[in-house]
Amino acid sequence: MLRADRISSVGSSPSLVAIRARRLRSLRLYIIGDTVACEVGALVCLLLYATAEPSVFFLWQAADLAGCGGIIVLALRPADRGDEEWAVTLLCLVNWFLAIVGALVTPHIGTVMALAAVIPVVFAMPYVSLSRLRQLMLGTVISLIAIGILSRVQDVSQLDTHIPAALEDVLVIGTVSMIALLILLVVWQAYQDLMQTNNTLYELTADLTLQAEKLAESRSRLVAATDNARRRIERDLHDGAQQQLTALAVRMDLAGRALSEHPQAETVLGALSADLRSAIRGVRDLAHGIYPPLLADAGLRLALPEAAARLEPACSVGVCDVPRYPTEIEVAVYFCCLEALSNAAKHAGPEAQTELNAVGTDERLMVTISDDGPGIEIGAVKNGHGLRNMADRLAVVGGTLNVQSTPEQGTTVTIEVARPPLAG
Amino acid sequence: VGLHHSANVIWATKMGPMSSELINVVVADDHPAFRAAAAEVVSAAEGFVLASAVESGPEAIAEITRLVGPVLVVMDVQMPGMTGVAATREIHDRHLNATVVLVSGYDRRDLADINECGAAAFVPKEDLTPALLTAIWREHAAS
């Protein structure tokens, strides 16, 4: 059951605010009901004293009921302040006192008093913390023991011994009726609480599901936007700076040719040309790292072997007939493979054999990168950025990452995306 | 696709013009800077004359069909619309009298399908020189 303070801390949800407001109303109703029951009981006792039987018993009962009623009504103050825990604690204390005094004055209706001592803790449950609930349970047990002792092993007061049987019946029936009313109130409140909590949980679950879906969509859009930006930067580098540098290199060669009769100028131009070619290679490699053009043009079937071929030491690749997949999947899998290959090169050692195999079926795409190196301590690397980034990247496209490593036998990274390839 | 190498270049330079008839060259590239530079390379190459510099594959094919006699085409691999590879394949399939030199700013390893499209050679753009054009033409003519 949701606790009141937990609910208030959650705060803004309209359903939770409604639950809190309803519980507060129930608490006020209970306090007022309890107070009215006590005061009416006190009046009845006084009436019986005045009209039926002038026994001190009735005066005791009236004093007990009126006093307790007066204290119970004080619980409205903490309740109005929002401190339900103290309000229900006060209710429990007064009700236990009432029940114990009732058992002292009227030992033979101790069972009814025991019932009255149990109700408050049941009512208190939604309003208190666990530690306070434990205290209230302990208080209830002590009260019940006290009532049991007072009703079974004593009749110290002997106040009710001279009460006519008919009046006693009225007394018992009246008390039981009041307690029954309180029990009904508690049951009703618990039922309402349960229903509203169920509805709230249902609404919250639906809300959370919707938010999770929105979050996943937003994450996909962000990744797609990042991929598009990478592709655009690669295109801009290729179409802009690289073309200008290339044209410059070609013209510089022409100038060198034109100045072939001036060896000094030719030497300078030759050096410039070499620098320029180095710059072109730099831009080309940079653009390739940002977004490999072969991936966009031909997919993983050609891009993965090309990536593996650039590695030192070389890696054997099997990517037979891997079909085309949606761009976001190809990009995610490609960069994860690069990371896994780079990890293998880093951790497996120069002597290790690394192998990349990719299989694409109608249902899924699976790539394994395995090496026969010394293995890695998965726990240690799992929290590193590399594997986490790979897992995050794959999660966006509904993919999974699995890393298995055996000491002295090597490491296998499995990338799996359960999505069908593009048609055709 | 035969890749150029330095021996070919030296040999071609020493041999001079291949015949008295000038070879028409069509340059096809969507990048204006490189198109202009390639046109200058053609103009500087002995035995070749720049017939036209166009922006796309279809334009290059139209030029080839318009020109009389053998044509050397300097074709960019990646152009919007019809790629250089697709245009070369069409030239090859239609048996047009043209020798295609594919050029690109990309590394050759980053280009798909350039091996079987019917091109005579692939040249990285920055390596395009008059001597290389001559060498490729000679090698292709000999084969």
mmCIF file with all atom_site columns, C-alpha atoms in Angstrom, chain A residues 174-244:
data_model
loop_
_atom_site.group_PDB
_atom_site.id
_atom_site.type_symbol
_atom_site.label_atom_id
_atom_site.label_alt_id
_atom_site.label_comp_id
_atom_site.label_asym_id
_atom_site.label_entity_id
_atom_site.label_seq_id
_atom_site.pdbx_PDB_ins_code
_atom_site.Cartn_x
_atom_site.Cartn_y
_atom_site.Cartn_z
_atom_site.occupancy
_atom_site.B_iso_or_equiv
_atom_site.pdbx_formal_charge
_atom_site.auth_seq_id
_atom_site.auth_comp_id
_atom_site.auth_asym_id
_atom_site.auth_atom_id
_atom_site.pdbx_PDB_model_num
ATOM 1  C CA . GLY A 1 174 ? -24.435 0.007  21.841  1.00 0.00 ? 174 GLY A CA 1
ATOM 2  C CA . THR A 1 175 ? -20.678 -0.445 22.196  1.00 0.00 ? 175 THR A CA 1
ATOM 3  C CA . VAL A 1 176 ? -20.542 -3.284 19.670  1.00 0.00 ? 176 VAL A CA 1
ATOM 4  C CA . SER A 1 177 ? -22.618 -1.199 17.239  1.00 0.00 ? 177 SER A CA 1
ATOM 5  C CA . MET A 1 178 ? -20.229 1.715  17.537  1.00 0.00 ? 178 MET A CA 1
ATOM 6  C CA . ILE A 1 179 ? -17.235 -0.540 17.021  1.00 0.00 ? 179 ILE A CA 1
ATOM 7  C CA . ALA A 1 180 ? -18.976 -2.177 14.079  1.00 0.00 ? 180 ALA A CA 1
ATOM 8  C CA . LEU A 1 181 ? -19.511 1.265  12.547  1.00 0.00 ? 181 LEU A CA 1
ATOM 9  C CA . LEU A 1 182 ? -15.822 2.042  12.952  1.00 0.00 ? 182 LEU A CA 1
ATOM 10 C CA . ILE A 1 183 ? -14.860 -1.305 11.434  1.00 0.00 ? 183 ILE A CA 1
ATOM 11 C CA . LEU A 1 184 ? -17.124 -0.606 8.466   1.00 0.00 ? 184 LEU A CA 1
ATOM 12 C CA . LEU A 1 185 ? -15.494 2.774  8.082   1.00 0.00 ? 185 LEU A CA 1
ATOM 13 C CA . VAL A 1 186 ? -12.037 1.181  8.080   1.00 0.00 ? 186 VAL A CA 1
ATOM 14 C CA . VAL A 1 187 ? -13.106 -1.507 5.588   1.00 0.00 ? 187 VAL A CA 1
ATOM 15 C CA . TRP A 1 188 ? -14.718 1.099  3.345   1.00 0.00 ? 188 TRP A CA 1
ATOM 16 C CA . GLN A 1 189 ? -11.655 3.265  3.507   1.00 0.00 ? 189 GLN A CA 1
ATOM 17 C CA . ALA A 1 190 ? -9.352  0.315  2.762   1.00 0.00 ? 190 ALA A CA 1
ATOM 18 C CA . TYR A 1 191 ? -11.499 -0.702 -0.204  1.00 0.00 ? 191 TYR A CA 1
ATOM 19 C CA . GLN A 1 192 ? -11.563 2.825  -1.608  1.00 0.00 ? 192 GLN A CA 1
ATOM 20 C CA . ASP A 1 193 ? -7.851  3.078  -1.059  1.00 0.00 ? 193 ASP A CA 1
ATOM 21 C CA . LEU A 1 194 ? -7.174  -0.171 -2.848  1.00 0.00 ? 194 LEU A CA 1
ATOM 22 C CA . MET A 1 195 ? -9.346  0.774  -5.812  1.00 0.00 ? 195 MET A CA 1
ATOM 23 C CA . GLN A 1 196 ? -7.844  4.205  -6.148  1.00 0.00 ? 196 GLN A CA 1
ATOM 24 C CA . THR A 1 197 ? -4.323  2.842  -5.732  1.00 0.00 ? 197 THR A CA 1
ATOM 25 C CA . ASN A 1 198 ? -5.028  0.258  -8.430  1.00 0.00 ? 198 ASN A CA 1
ATOM 26 C CA . ASN A 1 199 ? -6.329  2.945  -10.761 1.00 0.00 ? 199 ASN A CA 1
ATOM 27 C CA . THR A 1 200 ? -3.389  5.186  -9.997  1.00 0.00 ? 200 THR A CA 1
ATOM 28 C CA . LEU A 1 201 ? -0.922  2.389  -10.566 1.00 0.00 ? 201 LEU A CA 1
ATOM 29 C CA . TYR A 1 202 ? -2.662  1.573  -13.834 1.00 0.00 ? 202 TYR A CA 1
ATOM 30 C CA . GLU A 1 203 ? -2.518  5.220  -14.898 1.00 0.00 ? 203 GLU A CA 1
ATOM 31 C CA . LEU A 1 204 ? 1.096   5.538  -13.797 1.00 0.00 ? 204 LEU A CA 1
ATOM 32 C CA . THR A 1 205 ? 2.052   2.346  -15.620 1.00 0.00 ? 205 THR A CA 1
ATOM 33 C CA . ALA A 1 206 ? 0.316   3.583  -18.777 1.00 0.00 ? 206 ALA A CA 1
ATOM 34 C CA . ASP A 1 207 ? 1.993   6.948  -18.332 1.00 0.00 ? 207 ASP A CA 1
ATOM 35 C CA . LEU A 1 208 ? 5.413   5.382  -17.780 1.00 0.00 ? 208 LEU A CA 1
ATOM 36 C CA . THR A 1 209 ? 4.952   3.106  -20.791 1.00 0.00 ? 209 THR A CA 1
ATOM 37 C CA . LEU A 1 210 ? 4.069   6.121  -22.907 1.00 0.00 ? 210 LEU A CA 1
ATOM 38 C CA . GLN A 1 211 ? 7.046   8.041  -21.569 1.00 0.00 ? 211 GLN A CA 1
ATOM 39 C CA . ALA A 1 212 ? 9.346   5.070  -22.200 1.00 0.00 ? 212 ALA A CA 1
ATOM 40 C CA . GLU A 1 213 ? 8.079   4.867  -25.776 1.00 0.00 ? 213 GLU A CA 1
ATOM 41 C CA . LYS A 1 214 ? 8.568   8.604  -26.252 1.00 0.00 ? 214 LYS A CA 1
ATOM 42 C CA . LEU A 1 215 ? 12.038  8.338  -24.747 1.00 0.00 ? 215 LEU A CA 1
ATOM 43 C CA . ALA A 1 216 ? 12.964  5.480  -27.071 1.00 0.00 ? 216 ALA A CA 1
ATOM 44 C CA . GLU A 1 217 ? 11.647  7.433  -30.063 1.00 0.00 ? 217 GLU A CA 1
ATOM 45 C CA . SER A 1 218 ? 13.501  10.530 -28.945 1.00 0.00 ? 218 SER A CA 1
ATOM 46 C CA . ARG A 1 219 ? 16.695  8.517  -28.487 1.00 0.00 ? 219 ARG A CA 1
ATOM 47 C CA . SER A 1 220 ? 16.293  7.035  -31.965 1.00 0.00 ? 220 SER A CA 1
ATOM 48 C CA . ARG A 1 221 ? 15.743  10.495 -33.427 1.00 0.00 ? 221 ARG A CA 1
ATOM 49 C CA . LEU A 1 222 ? 18.839  11.796 -31.645 1.00 0.00 ? 222 LEU A CA 1
ATOM 50 C CA . VAL A 1 223 ? 20.964  8.942  -32.907 1.00 0.00 ? 223 VAL A CA 1
ATOM 51 C CA . ALA A 1 224 ? 19.540  9.342  -36.425 1.00 0.00 ? 224 ALA A CA 1
ATOM 52 C CA . ALA A 1 225 ? 20.261  13.073 -36.267 1.00 0.00 ? 225 ALA A CA 1
ATOM 53 C CA . THR A 1 226 ? 23.824  12.336 -35.122 1.00 0.00 ? 226 THR A CA 1
ATOM 54 C CA . ASP A 1 227 ? 24.296  9.825  -37.938 1.00 0.00 ? 227 ASP A CA 1
ATOM 55 C CA . ASN A 1 228 ? 22.916  12.306 -40.458 1.00 0.00 ? 228 ASN A CA 1
ATOM 56 C CA . ALA A 1 229 ? 25.211  14.996 -39.096 1.00 0.00 ? 229 ALA A CA 1
ATOM 57 C CA . ARG A 1 230 ? 28.207  12.650 -39.432 1.00 0.00 ? 230 ARG A CA 1
ATOM 58 C CA . ARG A 1 231 ? 27.199  11.833 -42.980 1.00 0.00 ? 231 ARG A CA 1
ATOM 59 C CA . ARG A 1 232 ? 26.786  15.549 -43.760 1.00 0.00 ? 232 ARG A CA 1
ATOM 60 C CA . ILE A 1 233 ? 30.185  16.415 -42.266 1.00 0.00 ? 233 ILE A CA 1
ATOM 61 C CA . GLU A 1 234 ? 31.772  13.628 -44.294 1.00 0.00 ? 234 GLU A CA 1
ATOM 62 C CA . ARG A 1 235 ? 30.082  14.932 -47.457 1.00 0.00 ? 235 ARG A CA 1
ATOM 63 C CA . ASP A 1 236 ? 31.074  18.509 -46.657 1.00 0.00 ? 236 ASP A CA 1
ATOM 64 C CA . LEU A 1 237 ? 34.697  17.489 -46.144 1.00 0.00 ? 237 LEU A CA 1
ATOM 65 C CA . HIS A 1 238 ? 34.689  15.470 -49.336 1.00 0.00 ? 238 HIS A CA 1
ATOM 66 C CA . ASP A 1 239 ? 32.862  17.993 -51.494 1.00 0.00 ? 239 ASP A CA 1
ATOM 67 C CA . GLY A 1 240 ? 34.478  21.059 -49.980 1.00 0.00 ? 240 GLY A CA 1
ATOM 68 C CA . ALA A 1 241 ? 37.985  21.087 -48.566 1.00 0.00 ? 241 ALA A CA 1
ATOM 69 C CA . GLN A 1 242 ? 39.092  17.856 -50.227 1.00 0.00 ? 242 GLN A CA 1
ATOM 70 C CA . GLN A 1 243 ? 38.009  18.904 -53.739 1.00 0.00 ? 243 GLN A CA 1
ATOM 71 C CA . GLN A 1 244 ? 39.718  22.259 -53.368 1.00 0.00 ? 244 GLN A CA 1
#
